Amino acid sequence: MTRLVTVLLPVTGMVAVALCGLLVFGLVTVQTGATAVIVGVFAAVVPVSIVTAALLWVDRWEPEPAKYLLLTFLWGACVATLLALLVNDTARSVGDSLLGFEGGSRVATIISAPLVEEFIKAVPIVVVLIRRATEFDGVVDGIVYAGFSAAGFAFTENVYYFADAFNESGFGDGMSDGVLAAFTLRGVLSPFAHPLFSVIIGIGLALTVLKRHYGIGRYILPVAAYFGAVGLHALWNAAAMLGGPETFLNVYFLIMVPLFIGVGLIVVWQRRREQGVVAGALPAMARHGWIARSEIELLSDLAARRTCAGRPGANRAGRRPGPSATTRPRSPSWHSCAAAASRPPTTAGATTTSWRRPSRRARTRCAWPTPGEAGHLGSWRPIRGSYSHRVVWYPRRGRDWNEFGVTRGNERPQGHAVTRPARLAVGVVSAGRVGSVLGAALARAGHAVAAVSAVSDASVRRAERLLPDVPVLPPDEVAARCDLVLLALPDDVLAPMTSGLARAGALRAGQIVVHTSGAHGVDVLGAAAEAGALPLALHPIMTFTGREEDLERLTAAAVGITAGSGDEAAWHVGEALTVEMGAEPVRVPEAARPLYHAALAHGANHLATIVADSVDLLRDAGIDRPDRVVAPLLSASLDNSLRHEGRALTGPVARGDSGTVAAHLRVLAEQAPDVRPTYAALARRTVARARIAGLLGEDAARELETLLERGPETGPDTTDPDDGRDLQ
């Protein structure tokens, strides 16, 4: 079924769109000839290029997915034009039979065409609104999707009109008949005619979403917008068909041009609103460490982004150089900035919006077992469905039956916690930095933390702060009264604790037992599985302070999930819990767990050691505030490494500067002998990486390897301090 939805249906849809396009162009070719069609295509490319370029300019602050825009354009160019052609030809035939000669043309042009064409062009906008609601969150989105659908329709329609004009009068003189006259009318005076009609519908749908209309109200505004677009389209066609040149020009300058200017003003206003949302959210993102403070100015201005992207590190047009010497700053999504700008302070028990979209694998709705029900693993049922930015509770099958559901838009009341029945009783063993924060995150998602275990005074205080009014009990009592047991314990304690809880009868069938260790999978919870519980490993890939800010940082983190091999339902339960906490689920097989944890420890723990050594060496060199001095360099280096991997290597080793490396080894041997072995080991690894990346030749690599193996010869420093190269 998954392959059917993800592969077969899209392929079938694309084939259908292609067939519609071939049929349309085949019909046009039969009526006008191949040469005329070629001329029409070349002439139609000009106005459609202008329109699409304008729409992409409108869509710069919150770019819509390119695949959705392309599909919308193809719908307008192929499917919509074919359906409109069939319906309008039918209306013309019926009109001729009822009203006589020319009556059918008037019916088709003034009545049928506006009604049918505007309806068909609006179909992809409604589909995006229903199926991908998270991509439709403002007036600009409605304008862009409507404009692309209409641009595709106008392109194919222009091909027909230009080809027909060429077939009848050739190129003409630009004033009467022929391609030049048709191009002047449709390509110069009115390239935005069809997009302007459809934009009215797009704005109406967008306002419906923004105003959160319910019941009959959700249909009034879209229907009114549709008939507004139909009326405007009918007026335009009637002025061109029934009125003379004076009537047409009056409609053009007194109605169409002012309306076009009005839409342009709306676009400018909404773009500034989106810029304000981004600019307002960036300082908070910088405080949380998701972007560098030096990137705030760059990311809040499109011109600054172009400057940084066009010439990395350069001070162009008087602007400040970017924080990275090789890459542009990472631009946060508009959805993330909008969530950051509108999010009120939250407490345990409140629901929040995720700042990042869950992966496709996480788009799962999962029905939980009835709290307290002594069921079996069949109690967990994965239910595929749509998703959005937050998790809500829906009652089903009685008072205690709950499921993992979704909402669209910004429907959560602002400024206070959302009160609703809890779905799972959660027990936390124990209230360390990780356990207390994850317990608070689950409470914020709507679950009820029923009990917590805490031994030290610090753990007790942490539980009182993050899990207020939750009783502190021994571990066996915590597990006995809960549906979800969260074991946030050291690695070596997990197996004995699980076995002890099982022997005490605290674990039962139907429970979910979760541990947060990165080193272990679910095998360490074997005693819980034997008792009939569902074992899961959920490892948050972040560092914890045990304070409230960890709840916000969790929404930008990933969680390594491990479940039983072949137990797809268990994987879905782990992913659902992760998405509820606002994090991104990542599947880690049981066999890969040790390597996964070693990779994280090597990258994070050893990085902290290297940074501490670097700060200490700068302090020994007499540098004031060494942490502030080195922070931009380290941030740029980490960012470049994540973006470009081996190609991001810089510095003397990557350049093959053996003299500089020798000087480093000498000074470290004299002033920091405990750091020298680490420097040499990492330099050898850097040589290997630089060789693989093609940055270092074989001769230079062998010279550096020999130097690092034997150490520098004694003697004066022969490096030139003024060679003009960076020492990163």
XYZ file of C-alpha atoms in Angstrom:
728
model
C 0.000 0.000 0.000
C 2.882 2.377 0.778
C 4.456 1.776 -2.633
C 1.037 2.195 -4.221
C 0.626 5.628 -2.647
C 4.193 6.861 -3.042
C 5.047 5.502 -6.507
C 2.115 4.180 -8.526
C -0.356 7.000 -7.912
C 2.129 9.828 -8.657
C 3.322 8.052 -11.812
C -0.272 7.524 -12.933
C -1.050 11.161 -12.275
C 1.968 12.361 -14.259
C 1.043 10.081 -17.163
C -2.497 11.474 -17.111
C -1.192 15.056 -17.120
C 1.178 14.242 -19.992
C -1.633 12.659 -22.011
C -3.792 15.745 -21.476
C -0.958 17.953 -22.682
C -0.381 15.780 -25.761
C -4.084 15.814 -26.579
C -4.272 19.606 -26.278
C -1.243 20.240 -28.468
C -2.397 17.546 -30.891
C -5.759 19.278 -31.298
C -4.071 22.649 -31.774
C -1.703 21.171 -34.354
C -4.586 19.603 -36.310
C -6.447 22.930 -36.388
C -3.529 25.274 -37.163
C -0.596 23.214 -38.445
C 2.808 22.303 -37.024
C 4.560 25.492 -38.173
C 1.923 27.685 -36.587
C 2.208 25.746 -33.307
C 5.978 26.257 -33.232
C 5.517 29.998 -33.776
C 2.834 30.052 -31.089
C 5.054 28.263 -28.555
C 7.939 30.680 -29.072
C 5.605 33.660 -28.776
C 3.887 32.266 -25.662
C 7.182 31.678 -23.848
C 7.732 35.420 -23.423
C 4.625 36.318 -21.366
C 4.726 33.109 -19.306
C 8.365 33.794 -18.419
C 7.446 37.277 -17.212
C 4.552 35.973 -15.120
C 6.447 33.090 -13.504
C 9.431 35.340 -12.747
C 7.113 37.803 -11.018
C 5.473 35.011 -8.997
C 8.846 33.634 -7.913
C 9.849 37.124 -6.784
C 6.654 37.289 -4.726
C 7.455 33.889 -3.210
C 10.998 34.641 -2.016
C 10.523 35.012 1.745
C 8.607 31.776 2.197
C 9.317 29.736 -0.952
C 6.753 27.080 -1.748
C 8.023 23.591 -2.675
C 9.137 23.608 -6.302
C 7.387 20.307 -7.026
C 4.023 21.731 -5.940
C 4.479 24.825 -8.092
C 5.488 22.691 -11.077
C 2.512 20.365 -10.662
C 0.195 23.355 -10.319
C 1.601 24.853 -13.528
C 1.264 21.550 -15.411
C -2.316 21.168 -14.216
C -3.172 24.571 -15.650
C -1.243 23.997 -18.885
C -2.492 20.466 -19.628
C -5.490 19.257 -17.636
C -7.335 22.551 -17.154
C -6.990 23.595 -20.798
C -8.211 20.223 -22.084
C -11.249 20.190 -19.805
C -12.042 23.823 -20.608
C -11.706 23.109 -24.337
C -14.142 20.195 -24.145
C -16.715 22.046 -22.038
C -16.495 25.306 -23.987
C -16.838 23.522 -27.353
C -19.885 21.729 -25.996
C -21.354 25.029 -24.791
C -20.666 26.594 -28.179
C -22.483 23.788 -29.992
C -25.463 23.967 -27.640
C -25.566 27.766 -27.956
C -25.495 27.604 -31.756
C -28.385 25.147 -31.786
C -30.474 27.249 -29.391
C -29.524 30.822 -30.276
C -28.432 30.552 -33.861
C -25.183 31.576 -35.515
C -22.701 33.402 -33.219
C -24.946 32.705 -30.231
C -22.832 29.730 -29.237
C -19.607 31.764 -29.341
C -21.101 34.356 -27.022
C -22.342 31.706 -24.593
C -18.981 29.935 -24.585
C -16.917 33.123 -24.250
C -18.963 35.135 -21.759
C -20.697 32.436 -19.673
C -19.104 29.024 -20.058
C -15.429 30.057 -20.194
C -15.410 32.170 -16.994
C -17.418 29.616 -14.994
C -15.496 26.553 -16.127
C -11.985 27.956 -16.424
C -11.924 29.661 -13.035
C -13.301 26.537 -11.367
C -10.721 24.223 -12.976
C -7.827 26.595 -12.334
C -8.777 26.711 -8.627
C -8.662 22.912 -8.197
C -4.900 22.630 -7.433
C -5.168 25.486 -4.907
C -7.876 23.617 -3.017
C -5.889 20.357 -3.224
C -2.824 22.007 -1.699
C -5.003 23.583 0.981
C -6.522 20.211 1.932
C -3.616 17.810 1.433
C -0.676 20.045 2.341
C -2.187 22.566 4.714
C 1.198 23.320 6.300
C 2.344 24.800 2.975
C -0.633 27.183 2.788
C -0.339 29.752 5.530
C -0.846 33.218 4.082
C -2.191 35.455 1.361
C 1.071 35.244 -0.565
C 0.721 31.461 -0.805
C -2.772 31.809 -2.247
C -1.495 34.336 -4.797
C 1.458 32.167 -5.814
C -0.447 28.889 -6.267
C -3.314 30.613 -8.087
C -0.861 32.502 -10.273
C 1.056 29.376 -11.303
C -2.128 27.490 -12.201
C -3.351 30.435 -14.260
C 0.075 30.949 -15.845
C 0.057 27.365 -17.124
C -3.470 27.807 -18.489
C -2.596 31.107 -20.154
C 0.528 29.590 -21.730
C -1.386 26.860 -23.549
C -4.199 29.253 -24.448
C -1.666 31.730 -25.860
C -0.081 28.985 -27.948
C -3.476 28.336 -29.540
C -4.309 32.004 -30.141
C -0.861 32.846 -31.525
C -0.869 29.755 -33.748
C -4.361 30.543 -35.005
C -3.357 34.159 -35.743
C -0.284 32.986 -37.653
C -2.323 30.427 -39.564
C -4.803 33.089 -40.688
C -2.662 36.218 -41.204
C 0.967 35.295 -40.678
C 3.004 37.697 -38.573
C 0.913 40.757 -39.586
C 1.911 44.338 -38.933
C 1.317 44.496 -35.183
C -1.770 46.728 -35.485
C -4.479 44.595 -37.116
C -4.328 40.817 -37.554
C -1.483 38.334 -37.253
C 0.841 37.104 -34.530
C 2.235 40.553 -33.733
C -1.210 41.980 -33.036
C -2.171 38.988 -30.891
C 1.139 39.201 -29.050
C 0.616 42.919 -28.384
C -2.811 42.265 -26.918
C -2.105 39.094 -24.909
C 1.652 39.218 -24.306
C 2.231 42.944 -23.750
C -1.039 44.499 -22.551
C -2.501 41.582 -20.602
C 0.018 38.854 -19.686
C -1.355 38.903 -16.121
C -5.054 38.674 -17.106
C -5.630 34.996 -16.241
C -3.414 35.144 -13.113
C -5.294 38.246 -11.960
C -8.659 36.437 -12.171
C -7.396 33.374 -10.309
C -5.548 35.404 -7.686
C -8.914 36.603 -6.367
C -9.812 32.978 -5.571
C -6.378 32.375 -4.013
C -6.777 35.401 -1.754
C -10.250 34.268 -0.734
C -9.021 30.799 0.238
C -6.058 32.261 2.119
C -8.271 34.639 4.098
C -10.526 31.723 5.007
C -7.537 29.915 6.494
C -6.184 32.972 8.287
C -9.563 33.958 9.759
C -10.206 30.353 10.882
C -13.794 30.237 9.621
C -15.835 27.219 10.677
C -19.212 25.799 9.660
C -20.935 27.615 6.830
C -18.473 30.497 7.169
C -15.665 28.472 5.637
C -17.576 28.293 2.321
C -18.898 31.844 2.021
C -15.600 33.624 1.347
C -14.212 31.102 -1.199
C -17.522 31.008 -3.078
C -17.698 34.807 -3.103
C -14.107 34.970 -4.363
C -14.905 32.426 -7.087
C -17.871 34.401 -8.379
C -15.803 37.574 -8.170
C -13.177 35.989 -10.421
C -15.888 34.687 -12.759
C -17.485 38.150 -12.996
C -14.186 39.826 -13.731
C -13.333 37.197 -16.364
C -16.758 37.565 -17.987
C -16.416 41.359 -18.049
C -13.014 41.078 -19.722
C -14.263 38.652 -22.375
C -17.426 40.685 -23.007
C -15.425 43.891 -23.450
C -13.180 42.170 -25.993
C -16.010 40.400 -27.870
C -19.015 42.734 -27.750
C -17.576 46.191 -27.142
C -15.499 48.301 -29.420
C -11.941 49.513 -28.836
C -13.164 52.330 -26.589
C -15.114 49.931 -24.346
C -12.169 47.565 -24.109
C -9.731 50.337 -23.183
C -12.129 51.690 -20.557
C -12.394 48.280 -18.919
C -8.635 47.831 -19.199
C -7.568 51.167 -17.678
C -10.454 51.798 -15.271
C -10.880 48.293 -13.848
C -8.052 45.910 -14.710
C -5.089 48.214 -14.172
C -6.315 49.546 -10.768
C -7.110 45.997 -9.670
C -3.655 44.832 -10.723
C -2.080 47.703 -8.782
C -4.195 46.788 -5.749
C -3.003 43.169 -5.849
C 0.562 44.440 -6.181
C 0.147 46.552 -3.044
C -1.229 43.525 -1.186
C 1.797 41.521 -2.289
C 4.227 44.185 -1.075
C 2.391 44.438 2.246
C 2.390 40.683 2.781
C 6.054 40.347 1.823
C 6.942 42.958 4.423
C 4.850 41.052 6.946
C 6.763 37.848 6.196
C 10.059 39.743 6.466
C 8.929 41.101 9.832
C 8.127 37.602 11.059
C 11.581 36.362 10.067
C 13.388 39.388 11.481
C 11.435 39.178 14.740
C 12.192 35.483 15.259
C 15.924 35.532 14.453
C 17.108 37.024 17.804
C 15.346 34.218 19.696
C 16.913 31.641 17.397
C 20.319 33.186 18.003
C 19.760 33.028 21.777
C 19.019 29.321 21.476
C 22.156 28.793 19.395
C 20.397 27.725 16.182
C 22.043 30.522 14.202
C 25.022 32.748 14.912
C 24.304 36.286 16.125
C 26.353 37.604 13.237
C 23.832 36.023 10.859
C 20.804 37.946 12.153
C 21.402 40.969 9.927
C 22.174 38.805 6.911
C 19.123 36.562 7.220
C 16.676 39.410 7.852
C 17.418 41.121 4.530
C 17.256 39.529 1.065
C 19.859 41.877 -0.360
C 22.274 40.891 2.400
C 21.672 37.231 1.610
C 22.513 37.833 -2.037
C 25.677 39.668 -1.036
C 26.815 36.834 1.190
C 25.921 34.197 -1.403
C 27.403 36.040 -4.363
C 30.853 36.601 -2.929
C 31.474 34.738 0.323
C 33.364 36.738 2.881
C 33.468 39.870 0.712
C 32.378 43.276 1.928
C 30.223 44.175 -1.027
C 28.213 47.385 -1.204
C 29.359 48.328 2.251
C 27.759 45.305 3.888
C 29.293 43.251 6.615
C 30.974 40.039 5.440
C 29.280 36.769 6.251
C 30.162 34.691 9.282
C 31.529 31.912 7.120
C 34.414 32.351 4.755
C 33.135 29.758 2.343
C 29.352 29.506 2.580
C 26.256 31.599 2.907
C 24.403 31.504 6.228
C 21.771 28.858 6.714
C 18.312 30.415 6.238
C 15.702 29.177 8.707
C 12.336 28.263 7.233
C 9.532 30.826 7.384
C 7.378 28.218 9.148
C 9.970 28.001 11.933
C 10.167 31.776 12.253
C 6.377 32.101 12.322
C 6.147 29.514 15.081
C 8.918 31.254 17.016
C 7.305 34.655 16.684
C 3.855 33.528 17.808
C 4.712 30.974 20.482
C 3.638 32.044 23.986
C 5.388 30.817 27.132
C 4.368 27.228 27.824
C 4.109 25.108 30.905
C 3.775 21.421 31.583
C 0.451 20.302 30.275
C 0.347 22.787 27.409
C 0.622 21.775 23.810
C 3.039 23.547 21.461
C 3.837 23.806 17.805
C 6.817 21.938 16.432
C 9.388 24.261 14.887
C 10.309 21.761 12.235
C 8.265 19.426 10.141
C 8.434 15.731 10.988
C 9.961 13.418 8.438
C 7.786 11.358 6.120
C 8.300 8.313 8.314
C 6.944 10.254 11.280
C 3.698 11.229 9.561
C 1.833 8.594 11.501
C -1.224 8.613 13.670
C -1.073 5.983 16.385
C -3.971 4.836 18.542
C -2.914 4.289 22.130
C -4.220 1.469 24.337
C -6.801 2.330 26.946
C -4.922 3.545 30.063
C -4.813 0.753 32.584
C -5.835 -1.906 30.076
C -3.870 -5.134 30.499
C -3.711 -5.799 26.768
C -0.926 -7.100 24.577
C 1.140 -5.700 21.727
C -1.934 -5.795 19.546
C -3.132 -2.754 21.495
C -0.910 -0.511 19.369
C -2.265 0.102 15.860
C -0.421 2.292 13.347
C -2.833 4.457 11.366
C -1.407 6.294 8.362
C -2.687 9.812 7.881
C -1.892 13.437 7.304
C 0.054 15.539 9.752
C 0.699 19.122 10.679
C 2.729 21.075 13.199
C 1.153 19.940 16.441
C -0.399 17.030 18.242
C -3.925 17.131 19.618
C -6.191 14.753 21.522
C -9.346 13.250 20.059
C -11.722 11.078 22.150
C -12.800 7.855 20.509
C -14.454 4.597 21.548
C -15.321 5.682 25.044
C -13.937 8.111 27.548
C -10.412 6.684 27.762
C -9.701 5.789 24.118
C -7.293 8.269 22.545
C -5.362 8.634 19.330
C -2.517 10.613 17.910
C -4.200 13.183 15.604
C -3.492 16.411 13.796
C -4.863 19.897 13.225
C -4.283 22.434 10.498
C -3.373 26.068 10.768
C -2.864 28.016 13.970
C -5.968 26.738 15.777
C -4.527 26.538 19.287
C -5.760 29.303 21.612
C -2.946 31.721 22.320
C -1.723 32.836 25.717
C -2.789 29.884 27.886
C -2.328 26.158 28.220
C -4.716 23.844 26.436
C -6.617 21.699 28.936
C -7.719 18.251 27.788
C -7.849 14.673 29.069
C -4.482 12.930 29.168
C -3.808 9.854 27.068
C -1.031 7.956 28.849
C 0.014 7.878 32.481
C 3.774 8.489 32.399
C 6.253 7.467 35.086
C 9.789 8.901 35.099
C 12.701 6.903 36.545
C 14.592 9.030 37.400
C 14.369 12.869 37.515
C 17.842 13.573 36.171
C 18.518 16.172 33.528
C 17.159 13.983 30.730
C 14.240 12.329 32.513
C 12.769 15.503 33.972
C 12.885 17.341 30.631
C 11.382 14.453 28.626
C 8.691 14.015 31.269
C 7.812 17.700 30.953
C 7.793 17.382 27.139
C 5.347 14.460 27.307
C 3.182 16.401 29.752
C 3.232 19.346 27.383
C 2.018 17.015 24.618
C -1.034 16.065 26.682
C 0.042 13.008 28.662
C -0.156 12.922 32.478
C 3.030 12.391 34.478
C 1.700 10.251 37.321
C 4.868 9.720 39.356
C 8.612 10.325 39.352
C 11.548 8.856 41.249
C 14.308 11.091 42.570
C 17.149 10.328 44.977
C 19.458 13.326 45.207
C 18.419 16.766 46.425
C 19.179 18.184 42.975
C 16.842 15.640 41.336
C 14.076 16.424 43.805
C 14.392 20.162 43.130
C 14.467 19.539 39.391
C 11.300 17.432 39.604
C 9.538 20.129 41.625
C 10.485 22.745 39.012
C 9.752 20.844 35.768
C 7.119 18.395 37.037
C 5.172 20.324 39.678
C 2.647 18.478 41.847
C 3.952 15.095 40.653
C 4.506 12.680 43.570
C 8.048 11.422 44.168
C 7.944 7.648 44.731
C 10.285 4.645 44.654
C 10.967 3.250 41.148
C 8.773 0.138 41.566
C 5.764 2.223 42.629
C 6.368 4.640 39.754
C 6.337 1.807 37.200
C 3.337 0.056 38.772
C 0.978 3.010 38.366
C 2.012 4.050 34.825
C 1.275 3.094 31.220
C 4.562 4.509 29.919
C 7.702 3.949 31.999
C 10.551 6.305 31.096
C 13.903 4.956 32.283
C 16.362 7.878 32.146
C 19.256 6.035 33.811
C 23.009 5.543 33.294
C 23.926 2.846 30.773
C 25.213 0.321 33.312
C 22.109 0.616 35.515
C 19.493 -0.064 32.831
C 19.607 -3.865 32.764
C 19.626 -4.343 36.585
C 16.826 -1.802 37.052
C 14.650 -3.426 34.372
C 15.194 -6.880 35.838
C 14.405 -5.595 39.332
C 11.181 -3.934 38.228
C 10.108 -7.117 36.423
C 10.815 -9.298 39.461
C 8.838 -6.877 41.638
C 5.830 -7.226 39.328
C 5.900 -3.519 38.429
C 5.988 -4.231 34.685
C 2.985 -5.729 32.925
C 1.575 -6.499 29.509
C 0.354 -3.434 27.639
C 2.929 -1.044 29.106
C 5.456 0.923 27.085
C 8.952 0.826 28.600
C 11.326 3.428 27.162
C 14.974 4.077 27.953
C 17.003 7.098 26.836
C 20.485 5.573 26.533
C 22.323 6.105 23.295
C 24.583 3.068 23.709
C 21.846 0.450 24.075
C 19.002 -0.730 21.886
C 16.027 -2.704 23.136
C 17.924 -5.861 24.072
C 18.783 -4.280 27.425
C 15.026 -4.198 28.147
C 14.665 -7.951 27.695
C 13.063 -8.407 31.121
C 10.375 -5.868 30.215
C 9.654 -7.638 26.926
C 9.332 -10.962 28.745
C 6.734 -9.341 31.006
C 4.683 -8.384 27.920
C 5.652 -4.719 27.767
C 6.635 -2.885 24.592
C 10.374 -2.009 24.755
C 11.636 1.142 23.035
C 14.884 3.094 22.953
C 14.479 6.868 22.476
C 17.805 8.702 22.596
C 17.546 12.522 22.278
C 20.566 13.701 20.280
C 21.287 16.822 22.324
C 22.871 17.897 25.574
C 20.687 18.616 28.589
C 20.964 21.199 31.333
C 17.853 20.100 33.195
C 16.250 23.532 32.835
C 13.183 24.859 31.043
C 15.102 25.968 27.958
C 15.776 22.315 27.138
C 12.101 21.975 26.216
C 12.546 24.520 23.432
C 15.871 23.049 22.306
C 14.233 19.639 22.072
C 12.038 20.890 19.217
C 15.181 21.395 17.101
C 16.737 18.024 17.978
C 16.533 14.514 16.563
C 15.793 11.359 18.543
C 17.403 8.017 17.743
C 14.674 5.349 17.867
C 15.207 1.606 18.186
C 12.435 -0.977 18.408
C 12.185 -4.709 18.028
C 13.251 -6.068 14.661
C 10.235 -6.529 12.416
C 7.817 -4.914 14.882
C 6.594 -2.060 12.712
C 3.908 -1.076 15.206
C 6.564 -0.518 17.876
C 8.551 1.705 15.503
C 5.431 3.781 14.878
C 4.799 4.160 18.610
C 8.360 5.465 19.111
C 8.004 7.864 16.202
C 4.658 9.107 17.477
C 6.065 9.811 20.949
C 9.005 11.644 19.396
C 6.837 13.830 17.173
C 4.578 14.623 20.123
C 7.591 15.970 21.999
C 8.382 18.141 18.962
C 11.574 16.332 17.892
C 12.573 14.591 14.655
C 12.543 10.750 14.747
C 15.500 8.852 13.261
C 15.434 5.061 13.007
C 18.534 3.271 14.322
C 18.645 -0.547 13.938
C 19.651 -2.579 16.973
C 22.900 -3.795 15.390
C 23.928 -0.237 14.455
C 23.372 1.197 17.938
C 27.017 0.921 19.183
C 28.436 2.571 16.038
C 25.699 5.218 16.147
C 26.565 6.122 19.736
C 30.316 6.046 19.068
C 29.826 8.496 16.195
C 27.852 10.896 18.379
C 30.303 10.648 21.271
C 33.277 11.158 18.969
C 31.714 14.207 17.360
C 30.194 15.897 20.412
C 32.234 14.836 23.444
C 35.617 15.095 21.785
C 34.608 18.375 20.193
C 34.023 19.783 23.667
C 37.513 18.632 24.682
C 39.125 20.222 21.633
C 37.286 23.503 22.196
C 38.332 23.576 25.857
C 41.969 22.962 24.885
C 41.793 25.728 22.271
C 40.376 28.219 24.792
C 43.047 27.296 27.361
C 45.853 27.776 24.817
C 44.502 31.200 23.834
C 44.280 32.162 27.479
C 47.921 31.060 27.980
C 48.826 33.225 24.980
C 47.439 36.263 26.836
C 44.208 36.634 24.867
C 41.354 38.249 26.801
C 37.957 36.570 26.543
C 39.266 33.704 24.406
C 35.807 32.130 24.182
C 34.450 35.169 22.337
C 37.501 35.346 20.105
C 37.278 31.752 18.932
C 33.476 31.405 18.792
C 32.913 32.797 15.235
C 35.733 30.671 13.826
C 34.470 27.496 15.473
C 30.875 28.187 14.457
C 31.855 28.739 10.823
C 34.080 25.660 10.840
C 31.305 23.453 12.219
C 28.782 24.857 9.771
C 31.112 24.349 6.808
C 31.937 20.804 7.908
C 28.269 19.850 8.094
C 27.589 21.389 4.691
C 30.677 20.275 2.728
C 32.298 17.490 4.797
C 35.882 16.897 3.619
C 35.911 19.859 1.245
C 35.497 22.185 4.243
C 39.004 21.428 5.567
C 41.214 24.518 5.890
C 44.397 25.389 7.749
C 48.071 24.415 7.483
C 47.554 20.644 7.365
C 45.009 20.833 4.526
C 47.348 23.220 2.655
C 50.421 21.077 3.219
C 52.299 23.768 5.192
C 54.734 21.457 6.958
C 56.767 24.398 8.327
C 53.752 25.810 10.148
C 52.824 22.373 11.504
C 56.387 21.897 12.737
C 56.235 25.239 14.536
C 52.968 24.200 16.191
C 54.472 20.923 17.379
C 57.505 22.719 18.834
C 55.529 25.306 20.781
C 53.072 22.704 22.079
C 55.929 20.469 23.229
C 57.359 23.397 25.200
C 54.214 25.024 26.616
C 51.400 22.440 26.414
C 52.916 18.938 26.292
C 49.607 17.339 27.304
C 47.904 18.803 24.220
C 50.637 17.897 21.730
C 49.684 14.187 21.341
C 46.074 15.173 20.646
C 47.185 17.745 18.059
C 49.427 15.195 16.321
C 46.752 12.477 16.274
C 44.107 14.814 14.856
C 46.565 16.238 12.341
C 47.286 12.713 11.055
C 43.558 12.123 10.665
C 43.230 15.488 8.893
C 45.988 14.464 6.455
C 44.004 11.337 5.586
C 40.796 13.321 5.146
C 42.481 16.003 3.017
C 44.011 13.314 0.805
C 40.604 11.670 0.256
C 39.023 15.052 -0.518
C 41.729 15.823 -3.076
C 43.040 18.830 -1.166
C 46.474 17.391 -0.449
C 48.952 15.835 -2.860
C 50.746 12.579 -2.139
C 54.176 14.192 -1.616
C 52.850 16.799 0.797
C 50.838 14.148 2.630
C 53.893 11.887 3.082
C 55.966 14.829 4.307
C 53.355 15.734 6.894
C 52.938 12.120 8.016
C 56.697 11.816 8.529
C 56.776 15.090 10.453
C 53.905 14.046 12.694
C 55.411 10.617 13.299
C 58.970 11.766 14.137
C 58.287 15.247 15.421
C 59.955 18.509 14.282
C 63.701 18.877 14.237
C 65.066 21.350 16.740
C 65.969 24.699 15.350
C 64.557 28.143 14.729
C 61.024 28.675 13.434
C 61.349 29.006 9.650
C 57.763 29.968 8.910
C 57.032 33.378 7.487
C 54.495 35.167 9.696
C 53.613 37.536 6.842
C 52.882 34.961 4.140
C 49.288 36.244 3.961
C 47.622 32.861 4.522
C 45.039 32.197 7.182
C 45.877 29.994 10.155
C 42.493 28.415 10.580
